[in-house]
mmCIF file of C-alpha atoms in Angstrom:
data_model
loop_
_atom_site.group_PDB
_atom_site.id
_atom_site.type_symbol
_atom_site.label_atom_id
_atom_site.label_comp_id
_atom_site.label_asym_id
_atom_site.label_seq_id
_atom_site.Cartn_x
_atom_site.Cartn_y
_atom_site.Cartn_z
ATOM 1 C CA UNK A 1 0.004 0.005 0.003
ATOM 2 C CA UNK A 2 2.833 2.407 0.884
ATOM 3 C CA UNK A 3 4.601 1.546 -2.374
ATOM 4 C CA UNK A 4 1.448 2.272 -4.356
ATOM 5 C CA UNK A 5 0.925 5.646 -2.614
ATOM 6 C CA UNK A 6 4.607 6.525 -3.125
ATOM 7 C CA UNK A 7 4.330 5.647 -6.846
ATOM 8 C CA UNK A 8 1.256 7.848 -7.269
ATOM 9 C CA UNK A 9 2.961 10.782 -5.521
ATOM 10 C CA UNK A 10 6.084 10.257 -7.631
ATOM 11 C CA UNK A 11 4.048 10.202 -10.866
ATOM 12 C CA UNK A 12 2.205 13.375 -9.816
ATOM 13 C CA UNK A 13 5.477 15.141 -8.913
ATOM 14 C CA UNK A 14 7.006 14.208 -12.291
ATOM 15 C CA UNK A 15 3.882 15.343 -14.169
ATOM 16 C CA UNK A 16 3.749 18.682 -12.318
ATOM 17 C CA UNK A 17 7.434 19.401 -12.876
ATOM 18 C CA UNK A 18 7.119 18.394 -16.559
ATOM 19 C CA UNK A 19 4.229 20.777 -17.270
ATOM 20 C CA UNK A 20 5.445 23.616 -15.060
ATOM 21 C CA UNK A 21 7.512 25.164 -17.868
ATOM 22 C CA UNK A 22 4.958 24.711 -20.625
ATOM 23 C CA UNK A 23 3.500 28.203 -20.541
ATOM 24 C CA UNK A 24 4.433 28.657 -24.206
ATOM 25 C CA UNK A 25 2.696 25.420 -25.192
ATOM 26 C CA UNK A 26 -0.384 25.980 -23.092
ATOM 27 C CA UNK A 27 -1.201 29.669 -23.331
ATOM 28 C CA UNK A 28 -4.051 31.404 -21.558
ATOM 29 C CA UNK A 29 -6.866 32.536 -23.772
ATOM 30 C CA UNK A 30 -6.124 36.202 -22.980
ATOM 31 C CA UNK A 31 -2.534 35.909 -24.171
ATOM 32 C CA UNK A 32 -3.542 34.098 -27.327
ATOM 33 C CA UNK A 33 -6.353 36.604 -28.001
ATOM 34 C CA UNK A 34 -4.054 39.607 -27.384
ATOM 35 C CA UNK A 35 -1.503 38.337 -29.928
ATOM 36 C CA UNK A 36 -3.989 37.690 -32.746
ATOM 37 C CA UNK A 37 -3.497 39.900 -35.780
ATOM 38 C CA UNK A 38 -6.288 42.387 -36.378
ATOM 39 C CA UNK A 39 -4.778 44.022 -39.468
ATOM 40 C CA UNK A 40 -1.668 44.014 -41.615
ATOM 41 C CA UNK A 41 -0.175 47.106 -43.191
ATOM 42 C CA UNK A 42 1.994 46.842 -46.325
ATOM 43 C CA UNK A 43 4.257 49.471 -47.807
ATOM 44 C CA UNK A 44 6.021 49.047 -51.153
ATOM 45 C CA UNK A 45 8.772 51.409 -52.272
ATOM 46 C CA UNK A 46 11.893 51.597 -54.377
ATOM 47 C CA UNK A 47 15.167 51.884 -52.463
ATOM 48 C CA UNK A 48 18.364 52.466 -54.410
ATOM 49 C CA UNK A 49 16.676 51.245 -57.601
ATOM 50 C CA UNK A 50 15.338 48.075 -55.997
ATOM 51 C CA UNK A 51 11.746 47.211 -55.132
ATOM 52 C CA UNK A 52 11.214 46.751 -51.431
ATOM 53 C CA UNK A 53 8.232 45.512 -49.424
ATOM 54 C CA UNK A 54 7.648 46.132 -45.719
ATOM 55 C CA UNK A 55 4.892 44.785 -43.508
ATOM 56 C CA UNK A 56 3.686 45.685 -40.049
ATOM 57 C CA UNK A 57 0.873 44.200 -38.051
ATOM 58 C CA UNK A 58 -1.710 45.469 -35.540
ATOM 59 C CA UNK A 59 -2.721 42.964 -32.889
ATOM 60 C CA UNK A 60 -6.039 42.658 -31.180
ATOM 61 C CA UNK A 61 -4.298 43.731 -27.996
ATOM 62 C CA UNK A 62 -3.120 46.997 -29.599
ATOM 63 C CA UNK A 63 -6.632 47.660 -30.880
ATOM 64 C CA UNK A 64 -8.215 46.860 -27.504
ATOM 65 C CA UNK A 65 -5.782 49.116 -25.674
ATOM 66 C CA UNK A 66 -6.424 52.027 -28.028
ATOM 67 C CA UNK A 67 -10.206 51.465 -27.957
ATOM 68 C CA UNK A 68 -10.290 51.311 -24.147
ATOM 69 C CA UNK A 69 -8.309 54.546 -23.979
ATOM 70 C CA UNK A 70 -10.187 56.527 -26.637
ATOM 71 C CA UNK A 71 -13.350 54.670 -27.660
ATOM 72 C CA UNK A 72 -15.594 56.509 -25.206
ATOM 73 C CA UNK A 73 -14.599 59.861 -26.748
ATOM 74 C CA UNK A 74 -15.773 58.799 -30.186
ATOM 75 C CA UNK A 75 -18.991 57.338 -28.809
ATOM 76 C CA UNK A 76 -19.884 60.195 -26.420
ATOM 77 C CA UNK A 77 -18.567 63.260 -28.180
ATOM 78 C CA UNK A 78 -18.754 62.303 -31.845
ATOM 79 C CA UNK A 79 -21.882 60.182 -31.486
ATOM 80 C CA UNK A 80 -20.382 57.165 -33.255
ATOM 81 C CA UNK A 81 -21.574 53.634 -32.578
ATOM 82 C CA UNK A 82 -19.116 51.299 -30.892
ATOM 83 C CA UNK A 83 -18.498 49.525 -34.202
ATOM 84 C CA UNK A 84 -17.820 52.821 -36.004
ATOM 85 C CA UNK A 85 -15.473 53.918 -33.229
ATOM 86 C CA UNK A 86 -13.627 50.597 -33.341
ATOM 87 C CA UNK A 87 -13.230 50.806 -37.131
ATOM 88 C CA UNK A 88 -12.049 54.411 -36.919
ATOM 89 C CA UNK A 89 -9.470 53.496 -34.252
ATOM 90 C CA UNK A 90 -8.265 50.540 -36.334
ATOM 91 C CA UNK A 91 -7.813 52.809 -39.343
ATOM 92 C CA UNK A 92 -5.882 55.274 -37.172
ATOM 93 C CA UNK A 93 -3.587 52.530 -35.945
ATOM 94 C CA UNK A 94 -3.062 51.353 -39.545
ATOM 95 C CA UNK A 95 -2.214 54.916 -40.640
ATOM 96 C CA UNK A 96 0.273 55.186 -37.755
ATOM 97 C CA UNK A 97 1.971 51.934 -38.827
ATOM 98 C CA UNK A 98 2.028 53.033 -42.470
ATOM 99 C CA UNK A 99 3.597 56.328 -41.489
ATOM 100 C CA UNK A 100 6.244 54.460 -39.494
ATOM 101 C CA UNK A 101 7.042 52.226 -42.490
ATOM 102 C CA UNK A 102 7.210 55.314 -44.751
ATOM 103 C CA UNK A 103 9.536 57.083 -42.291
ATOM 104 C CA UNK A 104 11.878 54.095 -42.180
ATOM 105 C CA UNK A 105 12.025 53.967 -45.963
ATOM 106 C CA UNK A 106 12.596 57.724 -46.185
ATOM 107 C CA UNK A 107 15.399 57.711 -43.623
ATOM 108 C CA UNK A 108 17.142 54.782 -45.267
ATOM 109 C CA UNK A 109 16.761 56.305 -48.733
ATOM 110 C CA UNK A 110 18.334 59.549 -47.572
ATOM 111 C CA UNK A 111 20.865 58.311 -45.038
ATOM 112 C CA UNK A 112 22.332 55.023 -46.153
ATOM 113 C CA UNK A 113 23.452 54.036 -49.607
ATOM 114 C CA UNK A 114 23.234 50.376 -50.475
ATOM 115 C CA UNK A 115 21.301 49.201 -47.363
ATOM 116 C CA UNK A 116 18.160 47.314 -48.200
ATOM 117 C CA UNK A 117 15.016 48.466 -46.413
ATOM 118 C CA UNK A 118 14.025 44.785 -46.125
ATOM 119 C CA UNK A 119 16.876 44.226 -43.689
ATOM 120 C CA UNK A 120 16.180 47.293 -41.553
ATOM 121 C CA UNK A 121 14.339 45.710 -38.615
ATOM 122 C CA UNK A 122 16.933 42.962 -38.122
ATOM 123 C CA UNK A 123 20.096 45.006 -38.815
ATOM 124 C CA UNK A 124 19.614 48.652 -38.011
ATOM 125 C CA UNK A 125 17.569 50.533 -35.441
ATOM 126 C CA UNK A 126 15.967 53.615 -36.995
ATOM 127 C CA UNK A 127 17.287 55.670 -34.058
ATOM 128 C CA UNK A 128 20.862 54.772 -35.061
ATOM 129 C CA UNK A 129 20.313 56.368 -38.468
ATOM 130 C CA UNK A 130 19.426 59.797 -37.039
ATOM 131 C CA UNK A 131 21.755 62.409 -35.635
ATOM 132 C CA UNK A 132 21.209 63.600 -32.051
ATOM 133 C CA UNK A 133 20.023 66.970 -33.435
ATOM 134 C CA UNK A 134 17.396 65.218 -35.620
ATOM 135 C CA UNK A 135 16.198 63.150 -32.670
ATOM 136 C CA UNK A 136 15.995 66.262 -30.452
ATOM 137 C CA UNK A 137 14.041 68.150 -33.118
ATOM 138 C CA UNK A 138 11.613 65.242 -33.532
ATOM 139 C CA UNK A 139 11.053 65.048 -29.776
ATOM 140 C CA UNK A 140 10.457 68.810 -29.511
ATOM 141 C CA UNK A 141 8.041 68.799 -32.460
ATOM 142 C CA UNK A 142 6.145 65.823 -31.042
ATOM 143 C CA UNK A 143 5.906 67.455 -27.622
ATOM 144 C CA UNK A 144 4.694 70.700 -29.222
ATOM 145 C CA UNK A 145 2.013 68.928 -31.273
ATOM 146 C CA UNK A 146 0.959 66.835 -28.259
ATOM 147 C CA UNK A 147 0.607 69.923 -26.070
ATOM 148 C CA UNK A 148 -1.469 71.692 -28.721
ATOM 149 C CA UNK A 149 -3.755 68.663 -29.060
ATOM 150 C CA UNK A 150 -4.143 68.323 -25.308
ATOM 151 C CA UNK A 151 -4.859 72.062 -24.915
ATOM 152 C CA UNK A 152 -7.541 71.812 -27.582
ATOM 153 C CA UNK A 153 -9.116 68.745 -25.901
ATOM 154 C CA UNK A 154 -9.125 70.448 -22.483
ATOM 155 C CA UNK A 155 -10.699 73.571 -23.994
ATOM 156 C CA UNK A 156 -13.423 71.426 -25.590
ATOM 157 C CA UNK A 157 -14.119 69.616 -22.346
ATOM 158 C CA UNK A 158 -14.319 72.897 -20.390
ATOM 159 C CA UNK A 159 -16.660 74.310 -23.035
ATOM 160 C CA UNK A 160 -18.855 71.225 -22.826
ATOM 161 C CA UNK A 161 -19.018 71.434 -19.024
ATOM 162 C CA UNK A 162 -19.972 75.110 -19.128
ATOM 163 C CA UNK A 163 -22.695 74.368 -21.661
#
């Protein structure tokens, strides 16, 4: 009887230790759902006389995060339905990804001779292609635009509350 109990405990211990590291094999539904691709963005260009194709993807998690942060604004202030707001946010995310792909192609076209844009993500970080002055200017411009957008949003909210 003791041998049988010991064998059962041993088998359970081996099974638990075997499956303890299988979080990549057995994923939670939330993780799997977050990583699903909601949209793909493609950008074709010619770099140094050669056709190049870049692709970027938007996951369901990216879409859910953006919708949770901004969806209520489109529904409450712009009177969109939830479906329209979701579609609008997805298009905005796709435009952002397309702009990123365009910027990478532009920087490579103007900064590096002979480097294929196809190899950019694996070989070169876009930040390494820019000078510190260019990075500083981009940060300042982004901060300026963000402040202007936030000021406009705050003014609209104050106006709505007064009304």
